[in-house]
Amino acid sequence: MLRRRNLLTTLLIALPWALLLTLWHQYPTTRYLSLLRKETDENVTSKALLNGTSALREEGLPSCIRQQQSIGATPKVIQNYVYSRPPPWSDSLPTIFVITPTYTRPVQKAELTRLANTFLHVQNLHWVVVEDSPRRTNLVSNLLEKAGLNFTHLNVETPKSLKLGLSWIPSHTPRGTLQRNLGLHWLRDSFSNIAPPEGVVYFADDDNTYSLELFEEMRYTRRVSVWPVAFVGGLRYESPKVSPAGKVVGWKTVFDPNRPFAIDMAGFAISIKLILEKPQASFKLEGVKGGYQETSLLKDLVTMDGLEPKAANCTKVLVWHTRTERPTLVNEGKRGFTDPRVEV
C-alpha cells in the first residue's frame, strides 16, 4: 500500500514538469518574446498610420498610403503621390512627336488604349494619330478625347490597289505609308511660319511595346538616333552594329543586311529640325521593295556616319515588336451574336 502511494506521488510530481519541458521545446521563450515584440510593433505602426492619415486629411494632402509587407521587416509607407497623369508640360524639355498609323480591326481600341497608357508616363509628348480611313472614326476620337494626352487626329485612306497583298505590282505599298507621310506633312505645315520647338519625331506603331526609358533616350537626338528592336527579322532582336569608337558601322540582321539602313521602323528617331530642313524627305510609294521603307526616308536625311547610337551603344533592348493575337470570333456568325452597339 505504501509502495503504491509513493508511485502515485512520484507521477503527480513528474507529470507537470514533463508537460512544462514539452511546451518549452515547442514554444521557447525567445519565440514568445519575439511574437510579443512583433505584436507591440504592429500596434505602434497601426497607430502611427492612423495618426499620419488623419494629419494628411486635415492638411488637405493626398491620403493614399501604400504598405509593402515583408517577413520580419518594418512596413514601408508612402504618404505622398509621386506621379501626376500626364506629367506637367515643361518649356525647357524637348518635345517628342509620336506618329502612329492605325486602322479599324477588332483589337484597335485595345492596342491604342495600351499605347495611350504608356504615353501618359512620358513628359512633353504630342501624339499624332493617323487613321487609315475615309473619315475619323468615333472610336478613335472618343479614345483620344478621354486619354488626357496632347494629340492631333488625322485620317487618310490607303487605296485598295496600294494595300499590302492587293497589288499586282511587286513594289506594293506597305500598310501605314500614307499615314506616316500625312503625319510628316502636318508637322511641316504646323511649323512653316513659326520657330519649331526642340524635339524629335518617332514612328510608333500601335502594336509594339515601349519602355519608358526609350523616350528619354531619344529626347535629345541631334539628327537621327538608332537602337535595337526585339522580335523582328526572325531574330530575338535586330540592332545597329556599333564600333568601339561609338559609331554605327553596319547592321546585325539576317534579312538583307546590305540595305543602306537595315533597321525597323521602331528603331530610330529624327530631329524635328532635320525633318523641317529636308521637306522632300518622305516614305516613298513607288519602286520600294519590302523592308526598304525605312531606307526610303532615311537616305534623304542622314548618312551612316551621322547616326547616333542610343541604348548603351545599342546593347539594350527598349522596344519590342509585339503583336496582339487575333481574337477568335467564330461564334459571332455572319449577323453577329453580341450587340454591335457595344464598343469593344
Short mmCIF file of N, CA and C in Angstrom, two decimals, residues 139-223:
data_model
loop_
_atom_site.label_atom_id
_atom_site.label_comp_id
_atom_site.label_asym_id
_atom_site.label_seq_id
_atom_site.Cartn_x
_atom_site.Cartn_y
_atom_site.Cartn_z
N LEU A 139 -14.72 55.86 -82.58
CA LEU A 139 -13.96 55.05 -81.62
C LEU A 139 -12.64 55.71 -81.28
N VAL A 140 -11.89 56.09 -82.29
CA VAL A 140 -10.58 56.71 -82.05
C VAL A 140 -10.74 58.11 -81.48
N SER A 141 -11.72 58.86 -81.97
CA SER A 141 -11.94 60.21 -81.47
C SER A 141 -12.25 60.20 -79.98
N ASN A 142 -13.15 59.34 -79.55
CA ASN A 142 -13.52 59.26 -78.14
C ASN A 142 -12.35 58.82 -77.28
N LEU A 143 -11.59 57.86 -77.79
CA LEU A 143 -10.44 57.37 -77.02
C LEU A 143 -9.42 58.49 -76.79
N LEU A 144 -9.14 59.27 -77.84
CA LEU A 144 -8.16 60.34 -77.71
C LEU A 144 -8.66 61.45 -76.79
N GLU A 145 -9.94 61.77 -76.86
CA GLU A 145 -10.50 62.82 -76.02
C GLU A 145 -10.40 62.45 -74.54
N LYS A 146 -10.55 61.17 -74.23
CA LYS A 146 -10.55 60.73 -72.83
C LYS A 146 -9.16 60.37 -72.32
N ALA A 147 -8.17 60.31 -73.22
CA ALA A 147 -6.85 59.80 -72.82
C ALA A 147 -6.09 60.78 -71.93
N GLY A 148 -6.36 62.08 -72.07
CA GLY A 148 -5.64 63.06 -71.28
C GLY A 148 -4.30 63.45 -71.87
N LEU A 149 -4.09 63.17 -73.15
CA LEU A 149 -2.82 63.47 -73.82
C LEU A 149 -2.96 64.65 -74.77
N ASN A 150 -1.84 65.29 -75.09
CA ASN A 150 -1.80 66.24 -76.20
C ASN A 150 -1.82 65.42 -77.50
N PHE A 151 -2.75 65.71 -78.40
CA PHE A 151 -2.85 64.88 -79.59
C PHE A 151 -3.33 65.67 -80.79
N THR A 152 -3.08 65.09 -81.96
CA THR A 152 -3.66 65.55 -83.23
C THR A 152 -4.24 64.32 -83.92
N HIS A 153 -5.47 64.44 -84.40
CA HIS A 153 -6.17 63.31 -85.01
C HIS A 153 -6.35 63.58 -86.50
N LEU A 154 -5.75 62.73 -87.34
CA LEU A 154 -5.81 62.88 -88.79
C LEU A 154 -6.34 61.59 -89.42
N ASN A 155 -6.63 61.67 -90.71
CA ASN A 155 -7.04 60.45 -91.42
C ASN A 155 -6.73 60.58 -92.90
N VAL A 156 -6.36 59.47 -93.51
CA VAL A 156 -6.22 59.36 -94.96
C VAL A 156 -6.37 57.87 -95.29
N GLU A 157 -7.17 57.60 -96.29
CA GLU A 157 -7.43 56.19 -96.65
C GLU A 157 -6.43 55.73 -97.70
N THR A 158 -5.87 54.55 -97.47
CA THR A 158 -4.99 53.94 -98.46
C THR A 158 -5.84 53.29 -99.55
N PRO A 159 -5.64 53.65 -100.82
CA PRO A 159 -6.40 53.00 -101.89
C PRO A 159 -6.21 51.48 -101.86
N LYS A 160 -7.25 50.76 -102.20
CA LYS A 160 -7.18 49.30 -102.16
C LYS A 160 -6.08 48.76 -103.06
N SER A 161 -5.82 49.45 -104.14
CA SER A 161 -4.79 48.97 -105.07
C SER A 161 -3.39 49.05 -104.48
N LEU A 162 -3.22 49.86 -103.42
CA LEU A 162 -1.91 50.03 -102.82
C LEU A 162 -1.72 49.21 -101.54
N LYS A 163 -2.81 48.68 -101.02
CA LYS A 163 -2.70 47.94 -99.76
C LYS A 163 -1.93 46.65 -99.96
N LEU A 164 -1.18 46.27 -98.93
CA LEU A 164 -0.34 45.08 -98.98
C LEU A 164 -1.16 43.85 -99.32
N GLY A 165 -0.73 43.13 -100.34
CA GLY A 165 -1.40 41.90 -100.71
C GLY A 165 -2.46 42.07 -101.77
N LEU A 166 -2.81 43.35 -102.11
CA LEU A 166 -3.86 43.58 -103.09
C LEU A 166 -3.33 44.16 -104.40
N SER A 167 -2.04 44.41 -104.44
CA SER A 167 -1.46 45.00 -105.65
C SER A 167 -0.80 43.91 -106.50
N TRP A 168 -0.92 44.07 -107.82
CA TRP A 168 -0.30 43.11 -108.73
C TRP A 168 1.15 43.45 -109.02
N ILE A 169 1.56 44.66 -108.66
CA ILE A 169 2.95 45.05 -108.92
C ILE A 169 3.81 44.62 -107.73
N PRO A 170 5.07 44.24 -107.97
CA PRO A 170 5.90 43.71 -106.89
C PRO A 170 6.25 44.74 -105.83
N SER A 171 6.27 46.04 -106.15
CA SER A 171 6.65 47.06 -105.18
C SER A 171 5.41 47.72 -104.59
N HIS A 172 4.52 46.88 -104.00
CA HIS A 172 3.31 47.43 -103.41
C HIS A 172 3.63 48.17 -102.12
N THR A 173 2.72 49.01 -101.69
CA THR A 173 2.96 49.89 -100.56
C THR A 173 2.60 49.20 -99.25
N PRO A 174 3.54 49.08 -98.32
CA PRO A 174 3.20 48.50 -97.02
C PRO A 174 2.19 49.38 -96.28
N ARG A 175 1.45 48.75 -95.38
CA ARG A 175 0.44 49.48 -94.62
C ARG A 175 1.10 50.59 -93.79
N GLY A 176 0.47 51.75 -93.74
CA GLY A 176 0.93 52.84 -92.90
C GLY A 176 1.76 53.88 -93.60
N THR A 177 2.12 53.66 -94.87
CA THR A 177 2.99 54.61 -95.57
C THR A 177 2.32 55.97 -95.75
N LEU A 178 1.11 55.99 -96.30
CA LEU A 178 0.41 57.26 -96.50
C LEU A 178 0.14 57.95 -95.17
N GLN A 179 -0.15 57.17 -94.14
CA GLN A 179 -0.48 57.74 -92.83
C GLN A 179 0.76 58.40 -92.20
N ARG A 180 1.90 57.76 -92.31
CA ARG A 180 3.12 58.37 -91.77
C ARG A 180 3.49 59.64 -92.54
N ASN A 181 3.32 59.60 -93.84
CA ASN A 181 3.61 60.79 -94.65
C ASN A 181 2.67 61.95 -94.30
N LEU A 182 1.41 61.64 -94.01
CA LEU A 182 0.48 62.70 -93.62
C LEU A 182 0.90 63.31 -92.28
N GLY A 183 1.39 62.46 -91.36
CA GLY A 183 1.89 62.97 -90.09
C GLY A 183 3.07 63.91 -90.29
N LEU A 184 3.99 63.56 -91.19
CA LEU A 184 5.11 64.43 -91.50
C LEU A 184 4.64 65.74 -92.14
N HIS A 185 3.64 65.65 -93.03
CA HIS A 185 3.10 66.85 -93.67
C HIS A 185 2.48 67.77 -92.62
N TRP A 186 1.77 67.20 -91.65
CA TRP A 186 1.17 68.02 -90.59
C TRP A 186 2.23 68.75 -89.79
N LEU A 187 3.33 68.08 -89.48
CA LEU A 187 4.40 68.71 -88.73
C LEU A 187 5.00 69.88 -89.51
N ARG A 188 5.27 69.67 -90.79
CA ARG A 188 5.87 70.73 -91.61
C ARG A 188 4.91 71.90 -91.78
N ASP A 189 3.64 71.58 -91.92
CA ASP A 189 2.66 72.64 -92.08
C ASP A 189 2.47 73.42 -90.77
N SER A 190 2.54 72.74 -89.64
CA SER A 190 2.34 73.39 -88.34
C SER A 190 3.45 74.35 -88.00
N PHE A 191 4.66 74.06 -88.45
CA PHE A 191 5.81 74.89 -88.10
C PHE A 191 6.40 75.60 -89.31
N SER A 192 5.56 75.84 -90.32
CA SER A 192 6.06 76.51 -91.52
C SER A 192 6.31 78.00 -91.28
N ASN A 193 5.54 78.61 -90.38
CA ASN A 193 5.65 80.06 -90.16
C ASN A 193 6.12 80.42 -88.76
N ILE A 194 6.38 79.43 -87.93
CA ILE A 194 6.85 79.69 -86.57
C ILE A 194 8.09 78.85 -86.29
N ALA A 195 8.86 79.28 -85.33
CA ALA A 195 10.07 78.54 -84.98
C ALA A 195 9.70 77.20 -84.37
N PRO A 196 10.30 76.13 -84.83
CA PRO A 196 9.96 74.81 -84.29
C PRO A 196 10.54 74.63 -82.90
N PRO A 197 9.91 73.80 -82.09
CA PRO A 197 10.46 73.53 -80.76
C PRO A 197 11.63 72.55 -80.86
N GLU A 198 12.40 72.49 -79.83
CA GLU A 198 13.39 71.41 -79.73
C GLU A 198 12.63 70.10 -79.57
N GLY A 199 13.06 69.07 -80.29
CA GLY A 199 12.35 67.81 -80.15
C GLY A 199 12.66 66.82 -81.24
N VAL A 200 11.95 65.69 -81.20
CA VAL A 200 12.19 64.60 -82.14
C VAL A 200 10.87 64.07 -82.67
N VAL A 201 10.96 63.34 -83.77
CA VAL A 201 9.82 62.65 -84.37
C VAL A 201 10.08 61.16 -84.29
N TYR A 202 9.06 60.41 -83.84
CA TYR A 202 9.20 58.96 -83.69
C TYR A 202 7.96 58.29 -84.26
N PHE A 203 8.17 57.21 -85.01
CA PHE A 203 7.07 56.46 -85.61
C PHE A 203 6.77 55.24 -84.73
N ALA A 204 5.67 55.32 -83.98
CA ALA A 204 5.33 54.26 -83.02
C ALA A 204 4.07 53.54 -83.49
N ASP A 205 4.24 52.35 -84.00
CA ASP A 205 3.07 51.55 -84.38
C ASP A 205 2.28 51.16 -83.14
N ASP A 206 0.97 50.94 -83.31
CA ASP A 206 0.12 50.69 -82.15
C ASP A 206 0.21 49.26 -81.61
N ASP A 207 0.94 48.38 -82.29
CA ASP A 207 1.03 47.00 -81.81
C ASP A 207 2.38 46.69 -81.18
N ASN A 208 3.21 47.69 -80.94
CA ASN A 208 4.51 47.47 -80.30
C ASN A 208 4.44 47.74 -78.80
N THR A 209 5.50 47.34 -78.09
CA THR A 209 5.62 47.58 -76.66
C THR A 209 6.85 48.43 -76.42
N TYR A 210 6.70 49.51 -75.63
CA TYR A 210 7.77 50.50 -75.48
C TYR A 210 8.14 50.69 -74.01
N SER A 211 9.43 50.65 -73.74
CA SER A 211 9.93 51.01 -72.41
C SER A 211 9.91 52.52 -72.26
N LEU A 212 9.58 53.00 -71.06
CA LEU A 212 9.60 54.45 -70.83
C LEU A 212 11.01 55.01 -71.00
N GLU A 213 12.00 54.18 -70.73
CA GLU A 213 13.39 54.61 -70.87
C GLU A 213 13.71 55.00 -72.32
N LEU A 214 13.04 54.36 -73.26
CA LEU A 214 13.30 54.64 -74.67
C LEU A 214 13.07 56.10 -75.02
N PHE A 215 12.01 56.69 -74.47
CA PHE A 215 11.65 58.06 -74.83
C PHE A 215 12.66 59.07 -74.27
N GLU A 216 13.22 58.75 -73.12
CA GLU A 216 14.27 59.64 -72.59
C GLU A 216 15.57 59.48 -73.37
N GLU A 217 15.79 58.29 -73.92
CA GLU A 217 16.98 58.07 -74.77
C GLU A 217 16.91 58.91 -76.04
N MET A 218 15.72 58.98 -76.64
CA MET A 218 15.60 59.66 -77.94
C MET A 218 15.41 61.17 -77.81
N ARG A 219 15.04 61.65 -76.65
CA ARG A 219 14.59 63.03 -76.49
C ARG A 219 15.60 64.07 -76.99
N TYR A 220 16.89 63.82 -76.77
CA TYR A 220 17.91 64.80 -77.12
C TYR A 220 18.66 64.43 -78.40
N THR A 221 17.96 63.79 -79.33
CA THR A 221 18.54 63.43 -80.62
C THR A 221 18.96 64.69 -81.39
N ARG A 222 20.18 64.70 -81.91
CA ARG A 222 20.66 65.85 -82.68
C ARG A 222 20.22 65.75 -84.14
N ARG A 223 20.36 64.54 -84.73
CA ARG A 223 19.92 64.34 -86.12
C ARG A 223 19.05 63.08 -86.20
#
